[in-house]
Amino acid sequence: MWQAVELRELRVFLAVAEELHFGRAAERLQINRSRVSQIINGLEAKVGGRLFDRTSRRVSLTPLGERLSDRLAQPYSQLEREFSAVRDLAVGVAGTLRIGIYARVSCGPHWLQIVQTFRARHPDCAVEIVDTKFDPNYLDILRAGAVDMLAVRLPVSDADMTVGPLLSREARVLLVATGDPLARRESVCVDDCGDRTVSDAPALPREMIDAWFPPVTPSGYKLRRMTIRSFEDALLLVAAGEIVHPTVTSFLHYYIHDGVVAVPIRDLPPSESALVWLTANRSPKIEAFARAAADTISRATGDRSFAAGRATERADATPAAA
Amino acid sequence: MWQAVELRELRVFLAVAEELHFGRAAERLQINRSRVSQIINGLEAKVGGRLFDRTSRRVSLTPLGERLSDRLAQPYSQLEREFSAVRDLAVGVAGTLRIGIYARVSCGPHWLQIVQTFRARHPDCAVEIVDTKFDPNYLDILRAGAVDMLAVRLPVSDADMTVGPLLSREARVLLVATGDPLARRESVCVDDCGDRTVSDAPALPREMIDAWFPPVTPSGYKLRRMTIRSFEDALLLVAAGEIVHPTVTSFLHYYIHDGVVAVPIRDLPPSESALVWLTANRSPKIEAFARAAADTISRATGDRSFAAGRATERADATPAAA
DNA sequence: ACTTCTTACGTCATTCGTAAACATC
DNA sequence: GATGTTTACGAATGACGTAAGAAGT
């Protein structure tokens, strides 16, 4: 009989048919360029005709390839969908997954995309997003079981917690009033805040606050601090020139306020946020969401070490061993 | 990410789900029993749960397996259908395939099934069945291009012809009148016809007639022969006691007549019929039909050497080399 | 000259069949 | 003990990546 088709070939074929570019398809499929070429050649041999007209400069579908891609795309995706639905069923990705977000910025720039990816992959599993309050024991909502995962700013060093995929890694900025002399600077350093009042979040664990902004400047100034009650509150005070507010670049994507300018802080390392969960609570649902996050971010940024690195290290490695 | 499913696994899974028997599934898929076991185990690992409840005595689908098979069967078969349709398009299995049949008996017992298999596999290719006439140069309709293939009794030794898959191999019988003393025999031999008139087909090549029934008996009798004009004609003459008619066992499945009895002939080898085509005319259409025949017959008889043997030897081996 | 697809080739993982073990009736 | 599934293991096939080649702009 003929040689049977395999899904591997269809995956590659459909990817190339979409991208019309062997290199991009290879990248998307996380395989080698030459492999794409080989697989397409093999598929063409099985079909018995060319599927792509290609020079080294341009790739296009032949009528045959067009037809194949038209007719195959739907049953193929149905097959994958049904299969992953059954896998979810077997493995327990259903019901509701509750995710706490500590602050909008800690969700990172791809949050929406991550949630959409998860929803598409696991239609039987609802996602519930819960805003959490400032709380020195903010991780307790995980321990109490009020949420399954938490999007939170690092560092998190509690021994009973697993730190999953990174959600963001952002440069630090200082929000200052437009009229502030610092507003005209290219960048500032922590010492520049020595004679100003710095915002202070209420009721957060010391560890996190100190990592966020040092309590004492490099030159030894002990900073004055003012507790804020909300980010809107902070913005008002900044605009009024009463405080400066250290944050990350994307902050101003979510909160808009006149009279406030962001100036890069050059002597603070980038700040990271990540998904965190109670190690003891590890479940297929949690793993699936962590995977969706890692995949989405690595695809969006093209950088694998960024998101997948930490996620696979800690979250994915263990189930394989079990 | 997870490990990707492959069609190989789905094929095996669906086969086992239908048969509910690893051994039969293996047979149907032409693979080893243990391979079925391994593949199912692998698939279960990928799914994350058992798909079959199985003891060494009984195999049944788990609810999970049931759902998987329900949901997957349709898109899977659609995938295969679309793919083979495109393959046909590429390779040229479309239009009309004309097949001549020399006599109903030479089509063999699975003819209908063969044609149905071909039609199912190649819906875009029409099949036209043509009855051919007795003719000493009966292969000329192939040479003239009036038909693409011919179902005909062997031997065929013309150098420009390819003998494809066998359609039948049947024991020889002699049709005699009910009243004939031979009718009461368990079996007869050629010599028993020495004092009778034997039917003779009109205008057939000597080679074929002699292979069909020897012109001279083993003991040296030269047989009297009477030319018949049709099989119905022959049956009438047999019933009337005027001739005896050598044929094959299945003859009486197609032609029914009172007063005629079939008695096995013990000293003639089984007679074979096969598909034949002009070697120079080899085409995807012809190959596809030959394959449909070989597959159908090997499946129906369970005997691979019977049909596939000769077909693959001659018809399938060459395209691979080309 | 540069980008992009293809071919050649070596390495490694998977697949497959044989044979023996194991389980169930 | 017969029937049927699983495990162990060695051989062969096929998958994959690297690096060099070819072809087009």
XYZ file of C-alpha atoms (C1' of nucleotides) in Angstrom:
694
model
C 0.000 0.000 0.000
C 1.059 3.654 -0.017
C 3.081 5.104 2.684
C 0.888 6.475 5.412
C 0.830 10.153 6.290
C 1.770 11.172 9.782
C 0.568 14.132 11.755
C 4.110 15.436 12.042
C 4.064 16.066 8.339
C 0.708 17.749 8.406
C 1.764 20.031 11.222
C 4.770 21.124 9.220
C 2.794 21.437 6.029
C 0.093 23.555 7.609
C 2.665 25.759 9.304
C 4.477 26.387 6.043
C 1.192 26.921 4.238
C 0.366 29.650 6.723
C 3.741 31.301 6.963
C 4.747 30.756 3.350
C 8.267 30.735 4.680
C 10.290 27.689 5.639
C 12.414 29.508 8.159
C 9.533 31.053 10.077
C 7.646 27.786 10.030
C 10.686 26.040 11.439
C 10.960 28.598 14.174
C 7.310 28.291 15.047
C 7.561 24.524 15.212
C 10.796 24.681 17.160
C 12.590 22.490 14.682
C 15.410 22.925 12.259
C 14.999 24.653 8.939
C 16.345 21.763 6.975
C 13.948 19.445 8.688
C 11.068 21.503 7.327
C 12.488 21.146 3.879
C 12.948 17.401 4.272
C 9.493 16.865 5.650
C 7.833 18.875 2.908
C 9.823 16.923 0.335
C 8.739 13.690 1.944
C 5.124 14.741 2.022
C 5.267 15.738 -1.612
C 6.609 12.305 -2.408
C 3.721 10.704 -0.542
C 1.180 12.925 -2.233
C 2.748 12.410 -5.587
C 2.970 16.065 -6.571
C 4.447 19.385 -5.529
C 2.680 21.304 -2.796
C 4.725 24.482 -2.872
C 6.299 26.474 -5.655
C 9.445 27.709 -4.079
C 12.590 29.527 -4.963
C 15.053 30.621 -2.339
C 13.199 33.906 -2.377
C 9.514 33.154 -2.505
C 7.267 30.319 -1.348
C 3.729 29.855 -2.590
C 1.161 27.102 -2.597
C 0.507 25.163 -5.764
C -3.170 24.532 -6.545
C -2.645 21.089 -5.104
C -1.121 22.465 -1.947
C -3.900 24.991 -1.691
C -6.497 22.313 -1.848
C -4.708 20.129 0.646
C -4.361 22.932 3.118
C -7.992 24.005 2.662
C -9.351 20.547 3.187
C -7.002 19.410 5.882
C -6.853 22.374 8.207
C -10.283 21.833 9.671
C -10.178 18.097 10.407
C -6.631 18.442 11.616
C -7.422 21.086 14.171
C -10.514 19.187 15.214
C -8.385 16.138 15.797
C -5.950 18.053 17.945
C -8.739 19.786 19.798
C -10.561 16.597 20.616
C -7.406 14.912 21.631
C -6.359 17.628 23.997
C -9.869 17.786 25.408
C -9.642 14.112 26.264
C -6.213 14.612 27.700
C -7.605 17.368 29.897
C -10.384 15.087 30.964
C -7.969 12.321 31.837
C -5.562 14.541 33.581
C -8.059 16.760 35.324
C -7.921 20.147 33.631
C -11.528 21.123 34.161
C -13.644 23.026 36.602
C -12.309 26.388 37.669
C -8.835 27.761 38.042
C -8.602 30.776 40.306
C -5.728 33.130 39.746
C -4.906 36.019 42.007
C -3.212 39.065 40.585
C -1.278 41.173 42.933
C -1.213 44.271 40.786
C -1.875 44.860 37.137
C 1.813 45.427 36.397
C 2.831 42.121 37.859
C 0.785 40.325 35.209
C 3.181 41.416 32.539
C 2.519 42.646 29.035
C 1.170 39.321 27.704
C -1.353 38.547 30.361
C -4.401 38.764 28.144
C -2.746 36.588 25.549
C -1.804 34.023 28.168
C -5.344 33.743 29.444
C -6.653 33.464 25.902
C -4.165 30.742 25.094
C -5.225 28.800 28.142
C -8.908 29.239 27.385
C -8.404 28.052 23.838
C -6.445 25.026 24.954
C -8.724 24.092 27.784
C -12.262 25.151 27.007
C -13.633 23.037 29.830
C -11.674 24.862 32.463
C -12.922 28.244 33.606
C -10.461 30.909 34.711
C -11.353 33.214 37.534
C -9.216 36.260 38.090
C -9.150 37.607 41.617
C -7.648 40.919 42.700
C -5.782 40.519 45.933
C -5.143 43.109 48.582
C -1.876 44.433 49.903
C -1.079 42.190 52.810
C 2.186 41.314 54.526
C 1.125 37.708 54.296
C -0.172 38.017 50.772
C 0.912 34.460 49.950
C -1.550 33.174 52.508
C -4.373 33.319 50.001
C -2.529 30.492 48.241
C -2.100 28.602 51.486
C -5.728 29.138 52.360
C -6.782 27.822 48.991
C -8.590 31.029 48.045
C -6.682 31.060 44.755
C -4.686 28.408 42.936
C -2.007 30.646 41.492
C -0.769 34.123 42.055
C 0.813 36.603 39.671
C 3.226 38.417 41.868
C 6.416 40.436 41.920
C 9.585 38.643 42.816
C 11.437 37.743 44.895
C 9.409 35.022 46.511
C 11.540 32.780 48.635
C 9.040 30.913 50.779
C 10.015 27.279 50.893
C 6.526 25.930 50.340
C 6.034 27.888 47.141
C 6.940 27.084 43.565
C 7.985 29.985 41.390
C 6.713 29.294 37.910
C 7.229 31.053 34.607
C 8.249 34.683 34.598
C 5.536 37.053 33.495
C 7.643 40.151 33.034
C 11.118 41.523 33.403
C 11.096 45.280 33.258
C 13.451 48.159 33.742
C 12.830 50.392 36.723
C 11.634 53.967 36.461
C 10.945 56.707 38.913
C 7.737 58.654 38.615
C 8.258 62.316 39.412
C 6.236 65.494 38.961
C 6.664 67.285 35.652
C 8.118 70.259 37.407
C 10.678 68.275 39.364
C 14.279 68.906 38.282
C 14.710 65.122 38.024
C 12.073 65.117 35.287
C 14.606 66.616 32.879
C 17.239 63.984 33.573
C 18.020 61.155 31.168
C 18.120 58.839 34.126
C 18.362 58.935 37.869
C 19.955 56.854 40.572
C 18.693 55.847 43.969
C 20.790 58.451 45.660
C 18.891 61.140 43.803
C 15.918 60.305 46.006
C 17.851 61.090 49.136
C 16.105 64.406 49.724
C 12.685 63.288 48.623
C 9.885 61.231 50.079
C 9.477 57.810 48.492
C 6.185 55.993 48.206
C 5.750 52.995 50.446
C 3.179 50.304 49.983
C 1.138 49.559 53.054
C 1.385 46.242 54.765
C 3.750 44.363 52.530
C 6.416 41.985 53.734
C 9.722 43.672 54.423
C 11.510 41.393 52.008
C 9.496 42.568 49.074
C 9.569 46.237 49.891
C 13.305 46.233 50.336
C 13.864 44.406 47.081
C 11.594 46.888 45.396
C 13.395 49.942 46.645
C 16.283 49.987 49.104
C 15.449 51.465 52.503
C 18.845 53.130 52.602
C 20.544 54.672 49.562
C 23.995 53.521 48.471
C 25.507 56.625 50.073
C 23.780 55.879 53.334
C 20.796 58.211 53.272
C 17.855 56.758 55.101
C 14.915 57.546 52.879
C 11.788 59.174 54.055
C 8.770 57.102 53.092
C 5.082 57.709 52.773
C 2.544 54.950 52.742
C 0.178 55.033 49.810
C -3.218 53.424 49.728
C -3.576 52.822 46.033
C -1.789 53.511 42.801
C -4.154 56.316 41.940
C -3.333 57.786 45.303
C 0.367 57.534 44.532
C -0.063 59.266 41.183
C -1.873 62.188 42.799
C 0.883 62.616 45.337
C 3.568 62.380 42.673
C 1.858 64.992 40.513
C 1.598 67.217 43.558
C 5.336 66.891 44.048
C 4.945 65.325 47.477
C 6.567 61.996 46.705
C 8.436 60.127 44.028
C 7.232 56.671 43.097
C 9.522 53.889 41.952
C 7.890 51.447 39.577
C 8.458 49.707 36.240
C 8.141 51.040 32.731
C 4.795 49.511 31.905
C 3.126 51.131 34.879
C 2.068 54.099 32.785
C 0.328 51.769 30.345
C -2.215 51.019 33.005
C -2.435 54.200 35.020
C -2.602 57.517 33.291
C -2.152 60.819 35.034
C -1.172 64.318 33.979
C 1.801 65.987 35.532
C 3.744 62.781 36.020
C 6.917 61.773 34.218
C 8.823 58.483 34.274
C 12.624 58.621 34.462
C 14.713 55.456 34.214
C 16.543 54.409 37.351
C 19.980 53.291 36.318
C 21.205 51.577 39.455
C 18.346 49.205 40.129
C 18.223 45.852 38.381
C 15.174 45.010 36.283
C 12.264 43.791 38.342
C 10.625 40.469 37.613
C 7.169 39.132 38.225
C 6.096 35.534 37.998
C 3.386 32.990 38.590
C 3.636 31.380 41.985
C 1.758 28.520 43.542
C 1.792 26.339 46.597
C 4.088 23.453 45.761
C 1.785 21.031 47.533
C -1.099 22.169 45.327
C 0.539 21.247 42.069
C -2.136 19.941 39.738
C -2.704 19.427 36.026
C -4.713 22.632 35.941
C -1.909 24.649 37.454
C 0.655 23.012 35.238
C -1.468 23.650 32.200
C -1.753 27.329 32.991
C 1.947 27.601 33.722
C 2.614 25.955 30.393
C 0.264 28.287 28.592
C 2.093 31.213 30.149
C 5.530 29.901 29.308
C 4.546 29.053 25.742
C 2.820 32.339 25.124
C 5.661 34.410 26.465
C 8.389 32.475 24.745
C 6.486 32.796 21.510
C 5.775 36.484 22.012
C 9.278 37.416 23.003
C 11.082 34.817 20.960
C 13.311 34.397 23.953
C 13.180 30.964 25.398
C 15.415 31.534 28.416
C 13.099 34.261 29.550
C 9.939 32.446 30.364
C 10.304 28.780 29.609
C 13.623 28.587 31.366
C 12.457 28.905 34.868
C 9.129 27.252 34.211
C 10.493 24.041 32.805
C 13.172 23.913 35.399
C 10.831 23.887 38.291
C 7.354 23.062 37.158
C 7.759 20.804 34.145
C 10.747 18.831 35.266
C 9.067 17.301 38.273
C 6.015 15.674 36.651
C 8.316 13.899 34.206
C 10.162 12.371 37.127
C 6.918 11.357 38.821
C 5.121 20.834 25.927
C 3.331 17.523 25.767
C 4.354 14.837 23.434
C 2.487 15.085 20.176
C 0.139 12.389 18.986
C 0.836 10.710 15.707
C -1.604 9.199 13.265
C 0.038 5.808 13.635
C -1.216 5.717 17.180
C -4.696 6.791 16.232
C -4.902 4.143 13.542
C -3.986 1.486 16.042
C -6.254 2.905 18.693
C -9.252 3.051 16.383
C -8.601 -0.449 15.120
C -8.463 -1.852 18.637
C -11.501 0.182 19.628
C -13.421 -1.464 16.807
C -12.154 -4.991 17.164
C -11.835 -4.941 20.940
C -9.089 -7.445 20.432
C -5.367 -6.699 20.200
C -4.608 -9.696 18.044
C -7.258 -9.031 15.433
C -6.351 -5.359 15.334
C -2.734 -6.304 14.751
C -3.739 -8.599 11.936
C -5.885 -5.946 10.326
C -3.089 -3.420 10.520
C -0.533 -5.922 9.304
C 1.693 -5.341 12.282
C 2.862 -7.359 15.201
C 0.685 -8.060 18.200
C 3.173 -6.716 20.668
C 3.451 -3.524 18.675
C -0.247 -2.934 19.232
C 0.254 -3.318 22.915
C 3.214 -0.969 22.935
C 1.466 1.676 20.894
C -1.642 1.604 23.036
C 0.506 1.884 26.133
C 2.313 4.833 24.603
C -0.924 6.531 23.660
C -2.292 6.030 27.132
C 0.808 7.690 28.503
C 0.280 10.643 26.204
C -3.383 10.922 27.077
C -2.691 10.552 30.744
C -5.217 7.819 31.447
C -6.206 4.313 30.460
C -8.148 3.889 27.259
C -8.914 0.187 27.515
C -9.778 -2.066 30.396
C -8.069 -5.258 29.463
C -7.311 -8.612 30.891
C -5.761 -11.313 28.797
C -9.287 -12.429 28.156
C -11.384 -9.382 27.487
C -10.781 -5.903 26.101
C -13.214 -3.051 26.569
C -13.138 0.695 26.243
C -12.962 2.833 29.339
C -15.272 5.855 29.349
C -12.249 7.874 28.346
C -11.446 5.536 25.492
C -15.055 5.584 24.411
C -15.078 9.327 24.223
C -11.793 9.446 22.387
C -12.925 6.958 19.822
C -16.283 8.681 19.362
C -14.776 12.067 18.851
C -11.759 11.046 16.842
C -13.180 8.586 14.360
C -14.880 11.167 12.213
C -12.116 13.763 11.852
C -9.605 10.995 11.420
C -11.383 9.396 8.536
C -12.022 12.772 7.002
C -8.332 13.498 7.172
C -7.474 10.269 5.446
C -10.178 10.754 2.871
C -9.109 14.244 1.973
C -5.543 13.226 1.821
C -6.123 10.339 -0.487
C -8.362 12.491 -2.648
C -5.523 14.948 -3.085
C -3.138 12.117 -3.768
C -5.462 10.888 -6.476
C -5.623 14.361 -7.914
C -1.854 14.669 -7.947
C -1.222 11.259 -9.294
C -4.018 11.183 -11.787
C -6.571 8.744 -10.460
C -9.578 10.449 -11.965
C -11.688 10.271 -15.068
C -12.711 6.822 -16.151
C -11.110 3.443 -15.822
C -12.389 0.878 -18.291
C -12.126 -2.731 -17.320
C -12.915 -5.569 -19.618
C -14.143 -8.826 -18.182
C -13.629 -11.887 -20.220
C -16.234 -13.997 -18.492
C -18.023 -13.649 -15.207
C -16.063 -16.516 -13.659
C -12.721 -14.923 -14.425
C -13.606 -12.000 -12.164
C -13.389 -14.193 -9.130
C -15.571 -14.327 -6.050
C -14.593 -10.891 -4.722
C -15.168 -8.830 -7.810
C -17.970 -6.739 -6.429
C -16.015 -6.047 -3.302
C -12.977 -5.038 -5.310
C -14.920 -2.554 -7.353
C -16.535 -1.165 -4.229
C -13.179 -0.785 -2.540
C -11.837 1.078 -5.519
C -14.869 3.322 -5.718
C -14.625 4.143 -2.041
C -10.950 4.933 -2.304
C -11.189 6.916 -5.483
C -14.551 8.596 -5.672
C -13.388 10.832 -8.506
C -12.584 7.942 -10.776
C -15.423 6.220 -12.587
C -15.223 2.527 -13.357
C -16.663 1.199 -16.554
C -17.074 -2.520 -16.921
C -17.028 -3.837 -20.453
C -17.929 -7.370 -21.528
C -15.533 -8.607 -24.125
C -16.124 -11.116 -26.824
C -14.449 -14.438 -27.440
C -11.648 -13.611 -29.782
C -8.363 -15.332 -30.547
C -6.701 -11.963 -30.175
C -8.720 -11.027 -27.138
C -5.778 -9.084 -25.677
C -5.980 -6.705 -28.605
C -8.648 -4.668 -26.901
C -5.935 -3.716 -24.428
C -3.529 -2.914 -27.227
C -6.189 -0.926 -29.018
C -6.888 1.050 -25.873
C -10.544 0.046 -25.782
C -10.096 -1.005 -22.153
C -7.407 -0.258 -19.591
C -7.431 -3.583 -17.793
C -8.749 -7.015 -18.424
C -9.938 -9.696 -16.047
C -8.935 -12.843 -17.784
C -8.074 -16.472 -17.276
C -4.438 -17.420 -17.142
C -2.023 -18.212 -18.611
C -1.154 -14.992 -20.340
C 2.395 -14.979 -21.590
C 2.456 -12.094 -24.040
C 5.604 -10.113 -23.514
C 3.950 -6.712 -23.681
C 1.457 -7.542 -20.948
C 1.713 -7.245 -17.206
C -0.067 -9.878 -15.191
C -1.377 -8.213 -12.075
C -3.051 -9.569 -8.980
C -4.795 -12.904 -9.121
C -8.544 -12.688 -8.983
C -9.309 -16.345 -8.375
C -7.747 -19.746 -8.042
C -10.360 -22.431 -8.328
C -10.580 -26.165 -8.531
C -11.756 -27.629 -11.832
C -15.092 -29.389 -12.284
C -16.811 -31.079 -15.140
C -20.412 -30.265 -15.867
C -22.334 -33.327 -16.930
C -26.008 -34.185 -17.386
C -27.801 -35.481 -14.301
C -28.356 -38.804 -15.985
C -24.767 -39.279 -17.018
C -23.006 -42.135 -15.172
C -20.210 -39.676 -14.364
C -22.703 -37.629 -12.372
C -22.623 -40.211 -9.610
C -18.833 -40.190 -9.315
C -16.980 -38.480 -6.472
C -14.567 -37.142 -9.053
C -13.504 -37.702 -12.604
C -10.308 -37.516 -14.589
C -9.603 -36.196 -18.039
C -9.514 -39.679 -19.480
C -13.143 -40.153 -18.439
C -14.041 -37.706 -21.200
C -12.424 -39.849 -23.829
C -15.706 -41.102 -25.233
C -17.592 -37.859 -24.879
C -17.747 -34.594 -26.707
C -16.088 -31.719 -24.880
C -17.184 -28.118 -25.179
C -14.854 -25.851 -27.090
C -14.900 -22.103 -26.967
C -14.972 -20.451 -30.346
C -12.106 -18.377 -31.547
C -9.789 -18.441 -28.579
C -6.033 -18.646 -28.820
C -4.744 -22.177 -28.844
C -2.575 -21.531 -25.808
C -5.523 -20.752 -23.631
C -7.768 -23.516 -24.827
C -5.079 -26.130 -24.347
C -4.285 -24.899 -20.866
C -7.953 -24.980 -20.076
C -8.496 -28.517 -21.202
C -5.921 -30.754 -22.863
C -6.625 -31.551 -26.513
C -5.419 -35.081 -25.974
C -6.082 -37.114 -22.819
C -3.217 -38.558 -20.796
C -3.884 -41.964 -22.337
C -3.714 -40.481 -25.810
C -7.362 -40.117 -26.772
C -7.923 -37.228 -29.097
C -11.059 -35.627 -27.758
C -14.028 -34.762 -29.851
C -14.888 -31.092 -29.371
C -17.923 -29.009 -30.029
C -17.803 -25.275 -30.312
C -20.250 -23.443 -28.091
C -21.488 -19.952 -28.653
C -22.256 -18.957 -25.094
C -22.325 -20.405 -21.637
C -26.071 -20.699 -21.701
C -25.663 -22.621 -24.902
C -23.166 -24.911 -23.231
C -25.507 -25.591 -20.326
C -28.308 -26.578 -22.653
C -26.070 -28.999 -24.483
C -24.772 -30.449 -21.239
C -28.271 -30.973 -19.892
C -29.174 -32.649 -23.157
C -26.269 -35.045 -22.699
C -24.582 -33.924 -25.875
C -21.413 -32.555 -24.346
C -19.547 -32.260 -21.108
C -18.259 -28.871 -20.079
C -15.085 -28.338 -18.082
C -15.142 -25.272 -15.924
C -14.414 -24.104 -12.374
C -16.447 -24.564 -9.220
C -17.903 -21.104 -9.054
C -19.394 -21.381 -12.524
C -22.674 -22.604 -11.099
C -22.917 -19.522 -8.909
C -23.453 -17.463 -12.012
C -25.261 -19.776 -14.377
C -28.083 -21.899 -13.144
C -29.586 -24.735 -15.078
C -31.576 -27.838 -14.241
C -30.277 -31.207 -15.217
C -26.635 -30.287 -14.827
C -24.236 -31.563 -12.185
C -20.671 -30.538 -11.376
C -18.122 -33.242 -10.666
C -14.573 -32.382 -9.551
C -11.809 -33.132 -12.007
C -8.949 -34.608 -10.042
C -6.131 -34.471 -12.559
C -6.299 -30.838 -13.623
C -4.555 -28.178 -11.587
C -6.601 -25.297 -10.225
C -7.221 -22.597 -12.752
C -6.301 -19.007 -12.099
C -7.607 -15.725 -13.366
C -5.995 -12.367 -13.018
C -5.988 -8.709 -13.950
C -3.869 -7.986 -16.985
C -2.835 -4.757 -18.613
C -0.559 -3.464 -21.285
C 2.760 -2.841 -19.585
C 3.257 0.340 -21.578
C -0.074 1.652 -20.311
C 0.811 1.507 -16.678
C -0.775 4.477 -14.937
C -1.774 5.566 -11.457
C -5.344 4.574 -12.220
C -4.352 1.079 -13.216
C -2.042 0.736 -10.269
C -4.728 1.969 -7.934
C -7.194 -0.610 -9.176
C -4.623 -3.377 -9.006
C -3.887 -2.352 -5.452
C -7.560 -2.283 -4.561
C -7.870 -5.804 -5.931
C -4.808 -7.101 -4.146
C -5.821 -5.509 -0.866
C -9.393 -6.682 -1.049
C -8.471 -10.227 -1.882
C -5.715 -10.512 0.665
C -8.083 -9.191 3.279
C -10.943 -11.431 2.203
C -8.869 -14.585 1.995
C -6.385 -13.720 4.706
C -3.787 -15.175 2.395
C -1.189 -12.691 1.341
C 0.734 -14.918 -1.040
C -2.421 -15.438 -3.008
C -3.151 -12.049 -4.377
C -0.608 -9.558 -3.177
C 2.277 -11.807 -4.033
C 2.133 -11.589 -7.744
C 0.798 -8.063 -7.750
C 3.557 -6.538 -5.705
C 6.156 -8.512 -7.521
C 5.309 -7.125 -10.869
C 3.175 -4.056 -10.508
C 4.260 -2.436 -7.260
C 7.944 -3.154 -7.463
C 8.542 -1.170 -10.613
C 7.162 2.244 -9.620
C 9.349 2.172 -6.533
C 12.373 1.711 -8.720
C 11.286 4.508 -11.036
C 26.823 39.631 -1.160
C 22.790 38.131 1.215
C 18.964 35.594 2.177
C 16.716 31.281 1.910
C 15.884 26.667 0.427
C 18.274 22.087 -0.340
C 21.542 18.145 0.064
C 24.962 15.267 2.511
C 26.140 13.048 6.368
C 26.662 11.504 11.200
C 24.167 10.673 15.534
C 20.604 9.344 18.178
C 15.864 8.073 19.182
C 11.854 5.194 17.747
C 9.883 1.669 15.643
C 9.340 -2.951 14.858
C 9.499 -8.027 15.221
C 11.007 -12.307 17.922
C 10.831 -14.718 21.905
C 9.779 -15.419 26.397
C 7.048 -14.173 30.389
C 2.839 -13.324 32.478
C -2.234 -13.362 33.333
C -6.793 -15.116 32.855
C -10.095 -18.445 31.922
C -3.119 -25.710 29.100
C -5.101 -22.602 25.760
C -5.683 -18.008 24.554
C -4.293 -13.399 24.682
C -1.578 -9.340 26.566
C 2.837 -7.539 28.159
C 7.918 -7.153 28.670
C 12.777 -7.583 27.125
C 15.893 -7.024 23.694
C 18.417 -6.500 19.357
C 18.234 -4.829 14.519
C 16.836 -1.529 11.275
C 14.563 2.308 10.000
C 13.720 7.044 10.334
C 14.145 11.614 12.632
C 16.949 15.238 13.606
C 20.669 18.782 13.538
C 25.162 20.608 11.562
C 27.428 22.226 7.928
C 28.229 22.885 3.364
C 25.988 23.688 -1.196
C 22.912 25.825 -4.676
C 19.767 29.224 -6.329
C 17.619 33.412 -6.571
C 17.636 38.657 -5.776
